[in-house]
CSV table of C-alpha atoms in Angstrom, one decimal:
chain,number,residue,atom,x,y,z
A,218,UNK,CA,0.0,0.0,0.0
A,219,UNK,CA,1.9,2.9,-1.1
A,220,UNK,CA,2.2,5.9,1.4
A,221,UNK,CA,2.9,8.7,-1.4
A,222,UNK,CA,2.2,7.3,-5.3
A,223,UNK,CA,2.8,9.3,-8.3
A,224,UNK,CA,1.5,8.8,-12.1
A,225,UNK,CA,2.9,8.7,-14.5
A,226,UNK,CA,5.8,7.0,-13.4
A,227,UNK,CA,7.2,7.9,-17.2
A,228,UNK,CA,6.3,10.9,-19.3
A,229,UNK,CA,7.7,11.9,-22.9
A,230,UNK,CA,6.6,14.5,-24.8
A,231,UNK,CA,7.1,17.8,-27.3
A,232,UNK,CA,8.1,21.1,-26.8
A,233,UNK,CA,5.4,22.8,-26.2
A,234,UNK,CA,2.8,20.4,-25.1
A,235,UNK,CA,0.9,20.8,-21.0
A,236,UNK,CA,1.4,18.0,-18.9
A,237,UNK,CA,0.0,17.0,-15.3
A,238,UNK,CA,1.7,15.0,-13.0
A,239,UNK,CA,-0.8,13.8,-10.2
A,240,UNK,CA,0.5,12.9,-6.5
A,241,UNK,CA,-1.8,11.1,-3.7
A,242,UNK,CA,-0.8,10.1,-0.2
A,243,UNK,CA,-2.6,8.0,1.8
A,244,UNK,CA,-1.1,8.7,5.2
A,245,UNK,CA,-3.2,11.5,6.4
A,246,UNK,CA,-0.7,14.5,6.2
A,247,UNK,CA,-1.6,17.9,6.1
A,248,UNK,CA,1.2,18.5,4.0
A,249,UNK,CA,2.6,17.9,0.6
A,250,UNK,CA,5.7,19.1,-1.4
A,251,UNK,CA,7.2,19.2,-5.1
A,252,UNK,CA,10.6,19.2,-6.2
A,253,UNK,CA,12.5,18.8,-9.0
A,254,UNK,CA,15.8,17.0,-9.4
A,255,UNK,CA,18.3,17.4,-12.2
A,256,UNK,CA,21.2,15.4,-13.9
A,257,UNK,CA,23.2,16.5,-11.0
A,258,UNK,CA,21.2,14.8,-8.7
A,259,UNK,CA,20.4,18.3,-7.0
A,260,UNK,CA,17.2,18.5,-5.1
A,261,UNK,CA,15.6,21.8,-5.2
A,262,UNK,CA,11.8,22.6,-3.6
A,263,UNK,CA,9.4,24.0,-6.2
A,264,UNK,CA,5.7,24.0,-4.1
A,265,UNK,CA,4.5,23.5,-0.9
A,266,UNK,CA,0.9,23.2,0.6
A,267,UNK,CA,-0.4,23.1,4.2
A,268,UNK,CA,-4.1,22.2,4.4
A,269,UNK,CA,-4.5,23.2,0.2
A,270,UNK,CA,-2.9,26.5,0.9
A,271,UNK,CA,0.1,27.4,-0.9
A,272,UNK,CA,2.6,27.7,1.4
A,273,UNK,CA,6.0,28.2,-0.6
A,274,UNK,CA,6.3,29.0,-4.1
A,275,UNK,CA,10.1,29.2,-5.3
A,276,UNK,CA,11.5,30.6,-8.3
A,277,UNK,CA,9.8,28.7,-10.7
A,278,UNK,CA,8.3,29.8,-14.0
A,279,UNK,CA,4.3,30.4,-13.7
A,280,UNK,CA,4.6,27.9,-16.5
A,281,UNK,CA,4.4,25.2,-13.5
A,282,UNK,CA,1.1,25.2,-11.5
A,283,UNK,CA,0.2,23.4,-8.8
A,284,UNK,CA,-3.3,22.3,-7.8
A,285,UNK,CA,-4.4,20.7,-5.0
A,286,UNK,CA,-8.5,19.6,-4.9
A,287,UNK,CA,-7.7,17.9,-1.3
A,288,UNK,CA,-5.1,17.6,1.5
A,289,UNK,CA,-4.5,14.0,0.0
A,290,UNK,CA,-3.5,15.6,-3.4
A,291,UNK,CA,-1.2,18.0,-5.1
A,292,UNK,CA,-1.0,18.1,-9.1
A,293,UNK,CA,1.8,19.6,-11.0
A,294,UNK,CA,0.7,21.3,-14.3
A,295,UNK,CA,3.0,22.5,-16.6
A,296,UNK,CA,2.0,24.7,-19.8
A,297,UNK,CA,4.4,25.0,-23.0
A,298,UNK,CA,7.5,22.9,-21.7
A,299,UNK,CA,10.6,23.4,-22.4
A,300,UNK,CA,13.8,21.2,-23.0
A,301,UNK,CA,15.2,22.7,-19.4
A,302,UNK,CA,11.8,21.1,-17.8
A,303,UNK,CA,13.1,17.4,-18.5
A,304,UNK,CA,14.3,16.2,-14.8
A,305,UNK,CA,12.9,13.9,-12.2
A,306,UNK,CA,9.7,15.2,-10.7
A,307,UNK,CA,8.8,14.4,-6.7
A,308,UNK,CA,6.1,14.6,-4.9
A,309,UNK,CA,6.7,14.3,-0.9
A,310,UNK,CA,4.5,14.7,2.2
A,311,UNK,CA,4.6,15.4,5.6
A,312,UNK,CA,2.7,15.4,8.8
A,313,UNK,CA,2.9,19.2,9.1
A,314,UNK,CA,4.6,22.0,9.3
A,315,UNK,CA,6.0,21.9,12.2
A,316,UNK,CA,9.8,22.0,13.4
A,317,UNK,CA,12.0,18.5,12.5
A,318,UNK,CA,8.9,16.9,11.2
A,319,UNK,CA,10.8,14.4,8.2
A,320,UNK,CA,9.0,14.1,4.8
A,321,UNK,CA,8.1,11.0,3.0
A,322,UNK,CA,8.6,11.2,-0.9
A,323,UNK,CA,6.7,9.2,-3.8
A,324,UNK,CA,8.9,7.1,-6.5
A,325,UNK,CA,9.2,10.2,-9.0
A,326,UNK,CA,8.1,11.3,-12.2
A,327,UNK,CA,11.2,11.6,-15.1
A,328,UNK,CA,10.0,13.8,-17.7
A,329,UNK,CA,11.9,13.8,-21.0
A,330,UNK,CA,10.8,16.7,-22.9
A,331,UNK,CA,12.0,16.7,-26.7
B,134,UNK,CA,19.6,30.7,4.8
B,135,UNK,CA,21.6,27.4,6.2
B,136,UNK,CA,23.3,25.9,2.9
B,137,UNK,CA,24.8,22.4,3.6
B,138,UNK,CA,27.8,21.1,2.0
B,139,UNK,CA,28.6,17.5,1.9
B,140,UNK,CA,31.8,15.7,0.1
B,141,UNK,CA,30.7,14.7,-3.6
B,142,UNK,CA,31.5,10.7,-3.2
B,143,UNK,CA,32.7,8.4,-0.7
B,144,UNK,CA,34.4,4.8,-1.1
B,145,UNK,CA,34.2,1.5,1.4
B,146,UNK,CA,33.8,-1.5,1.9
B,147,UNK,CA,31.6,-3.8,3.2
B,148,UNK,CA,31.5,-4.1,7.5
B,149,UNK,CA,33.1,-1.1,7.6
B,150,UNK,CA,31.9,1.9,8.8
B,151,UNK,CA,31.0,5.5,7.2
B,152,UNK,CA,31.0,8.8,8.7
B,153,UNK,CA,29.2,11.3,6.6
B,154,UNK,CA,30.0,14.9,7.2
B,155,UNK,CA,27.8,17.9,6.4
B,156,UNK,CA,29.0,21.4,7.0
B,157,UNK,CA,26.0,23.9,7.3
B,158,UNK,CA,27.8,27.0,8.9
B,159,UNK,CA,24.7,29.5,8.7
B,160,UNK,CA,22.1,27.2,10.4
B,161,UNK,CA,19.3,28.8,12.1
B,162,UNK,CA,18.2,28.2,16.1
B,163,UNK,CA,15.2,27.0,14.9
B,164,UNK,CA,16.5,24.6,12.5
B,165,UNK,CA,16.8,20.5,12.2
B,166,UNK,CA,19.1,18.5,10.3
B,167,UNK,CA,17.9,15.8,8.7
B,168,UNK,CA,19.5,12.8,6.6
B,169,UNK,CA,17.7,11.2,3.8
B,170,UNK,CA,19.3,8.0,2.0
B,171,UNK,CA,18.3,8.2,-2.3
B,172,UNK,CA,18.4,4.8,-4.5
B,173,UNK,CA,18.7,4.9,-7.9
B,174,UNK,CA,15.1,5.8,-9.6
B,175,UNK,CA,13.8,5.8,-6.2
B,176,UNK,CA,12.1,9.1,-4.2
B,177,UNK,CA,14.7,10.0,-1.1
B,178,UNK,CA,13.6,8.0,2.2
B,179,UNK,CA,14.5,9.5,5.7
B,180,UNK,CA,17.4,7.9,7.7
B,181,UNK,CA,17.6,10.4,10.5
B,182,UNK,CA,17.1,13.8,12.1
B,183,UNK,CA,18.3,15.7,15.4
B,184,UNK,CA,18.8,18.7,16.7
B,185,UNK,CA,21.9,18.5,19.1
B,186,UNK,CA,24.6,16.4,20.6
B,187,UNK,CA,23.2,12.8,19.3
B,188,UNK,CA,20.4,10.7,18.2
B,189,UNK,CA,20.6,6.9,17.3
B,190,UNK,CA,18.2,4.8,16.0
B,191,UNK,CA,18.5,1.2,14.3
B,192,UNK,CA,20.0,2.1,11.0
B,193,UNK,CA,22.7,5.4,11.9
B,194,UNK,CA,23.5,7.7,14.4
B,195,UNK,CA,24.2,11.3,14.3
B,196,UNK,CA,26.5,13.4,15.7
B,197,UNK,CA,25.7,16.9,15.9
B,198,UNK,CA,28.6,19.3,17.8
B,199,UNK,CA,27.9,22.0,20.1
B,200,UNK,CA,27.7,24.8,17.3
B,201,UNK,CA,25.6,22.7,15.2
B,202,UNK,CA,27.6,24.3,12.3
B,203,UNK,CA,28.2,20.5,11.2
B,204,UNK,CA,26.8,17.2,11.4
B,205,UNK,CA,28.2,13.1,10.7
B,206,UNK,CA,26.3,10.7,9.5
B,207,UNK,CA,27.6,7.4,10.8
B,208,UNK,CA,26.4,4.5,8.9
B,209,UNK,CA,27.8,0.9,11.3
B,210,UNK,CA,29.0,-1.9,9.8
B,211,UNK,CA,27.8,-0.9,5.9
B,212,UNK,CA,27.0,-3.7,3.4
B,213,UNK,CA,26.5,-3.5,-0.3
B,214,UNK,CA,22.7,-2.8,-0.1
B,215,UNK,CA,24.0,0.8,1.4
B,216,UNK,CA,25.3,1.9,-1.8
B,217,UNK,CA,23.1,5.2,-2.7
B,218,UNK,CA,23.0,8.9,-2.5
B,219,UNK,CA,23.2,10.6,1.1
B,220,UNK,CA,21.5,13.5,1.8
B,221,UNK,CA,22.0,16.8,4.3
B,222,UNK,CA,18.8,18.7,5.1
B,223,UNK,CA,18.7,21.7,7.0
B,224,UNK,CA,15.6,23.8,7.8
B,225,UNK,CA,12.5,24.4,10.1
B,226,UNK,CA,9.2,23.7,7.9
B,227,UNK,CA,8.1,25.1,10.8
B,228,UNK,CA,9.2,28.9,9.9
B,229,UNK,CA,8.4,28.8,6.0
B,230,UNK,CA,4.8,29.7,7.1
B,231,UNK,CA,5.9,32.6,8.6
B,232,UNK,CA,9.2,34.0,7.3
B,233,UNK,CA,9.5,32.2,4.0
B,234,UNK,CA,12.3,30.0,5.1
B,235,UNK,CA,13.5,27.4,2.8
B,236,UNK,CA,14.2,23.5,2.9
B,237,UNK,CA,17.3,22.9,1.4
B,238,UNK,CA,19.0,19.7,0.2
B,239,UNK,CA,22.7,19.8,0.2
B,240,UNK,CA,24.0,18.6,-3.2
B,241,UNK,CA,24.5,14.7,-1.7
B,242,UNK,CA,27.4,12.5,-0.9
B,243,UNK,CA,27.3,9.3,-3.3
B,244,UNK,CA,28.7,5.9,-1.7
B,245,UNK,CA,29.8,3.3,-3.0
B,246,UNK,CA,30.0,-0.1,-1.3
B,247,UNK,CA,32.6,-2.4,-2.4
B,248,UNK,CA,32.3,-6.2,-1.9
């Protein structure tokens, strides 16, 4: 019974198309997270929402928009992607927001844009 | 804003053990560090977190030192099934509701396992 599941799992497409990326944990957080992770294996935080309210919103392009209809769900859009968009996409969750609480991530989304 | 930095790879063998350091010079009172342990085409998976001196549980310690300005992950005894990608987090999710404080993933320490 996976704890934080992503879908797809794989996603190729064109310049210029929109793509989701959906995210669902089952464990009951009030939180949820995306990052993105490059070639370089860098981790960096995109979104964040606490109880469907966008908490952080980095420097990302508004070409990337998050949704989330629930606590149990955050979506990724993206509109008109670019080459630079391909990396490995994941979603995490945690219990809150609160001080040391750890985060639990799903198995990642790799998006090859050509 | 506490960046981490971590060394790039790491070599042993199997039995022995690791010791992981992170440097994160500008970390905040109110923040944690955690570790998180990254498999190939696998989402990072927590290991470990603390605040001071040191925590232990059934897979690593850490060892944080009175100025908190660095931490060591020690991994006991490692076999080959601990080959991955280490990571240094520092930050209090706490305060990004507030003050717009950031998570931040150090850049990771790859190790390798040998037989």
């Amino acid at each position: 019974d996976t704890a934080v599941s992503q879908t797809p799992k794989y996603l190729v497409t064109q310049m210029g198309n929109d793509k989701s990326i959906k995210c669902e944990q089952n464990l009951g957080h009030d939180t949820m997270y995306w990052y993105k992770q490059d070639s370089k294996k860098f981790l960096k935080i995109m979104f964040s929402y606490n109880n469907k309210e966008l908490i952080i919103n980095e420097t990302v392009p508004n070409r990337f928009s998050p949704k989330s209809p629930d606590k149990a769900h955050l979506n990724l859009h993206i509109n008109s992607l670019e080459l630079g968009d391909s990396a490995v996409y994941f979603c995490a969750s945690s219990q809150d927001l609160a001080g040391g609480t750890s985060q639990f991530f799903g198995p990642g989304t790799r998006l090859t844009v050509l | 804003l506490a960046k981490t930095t971590q060394p790039i790879s790491m070599d042993s063998y199997e039995g022995q053990e690791v010791n992981i350091t992170c440097s994160h010079n500008n970390i905040a009172t109110n923040d944690y560090i955690t570790w998180y342990q990254q498999f190939p085409s696998q989402g990072p998976r927590f290991i470990i977190q603390g605040y001071k001196t040191k925590v232990t549980n059934e897979v690593a310690s850490l060892f944080i030192p009175a100025d908190r300005k660095s931490s060591t992950l020690s991994l006991p005894r490692v076999s080959l099934s601990d080959t991955a990608v280490y990571y240094c987090l520092v930050g209090d999710s706490g305060m990004i509701y507030n003050q717009g404080g950031k998570l931040i993933f150090g850049q990771g320490t790859e190790l390798s396992v040998k037989p």
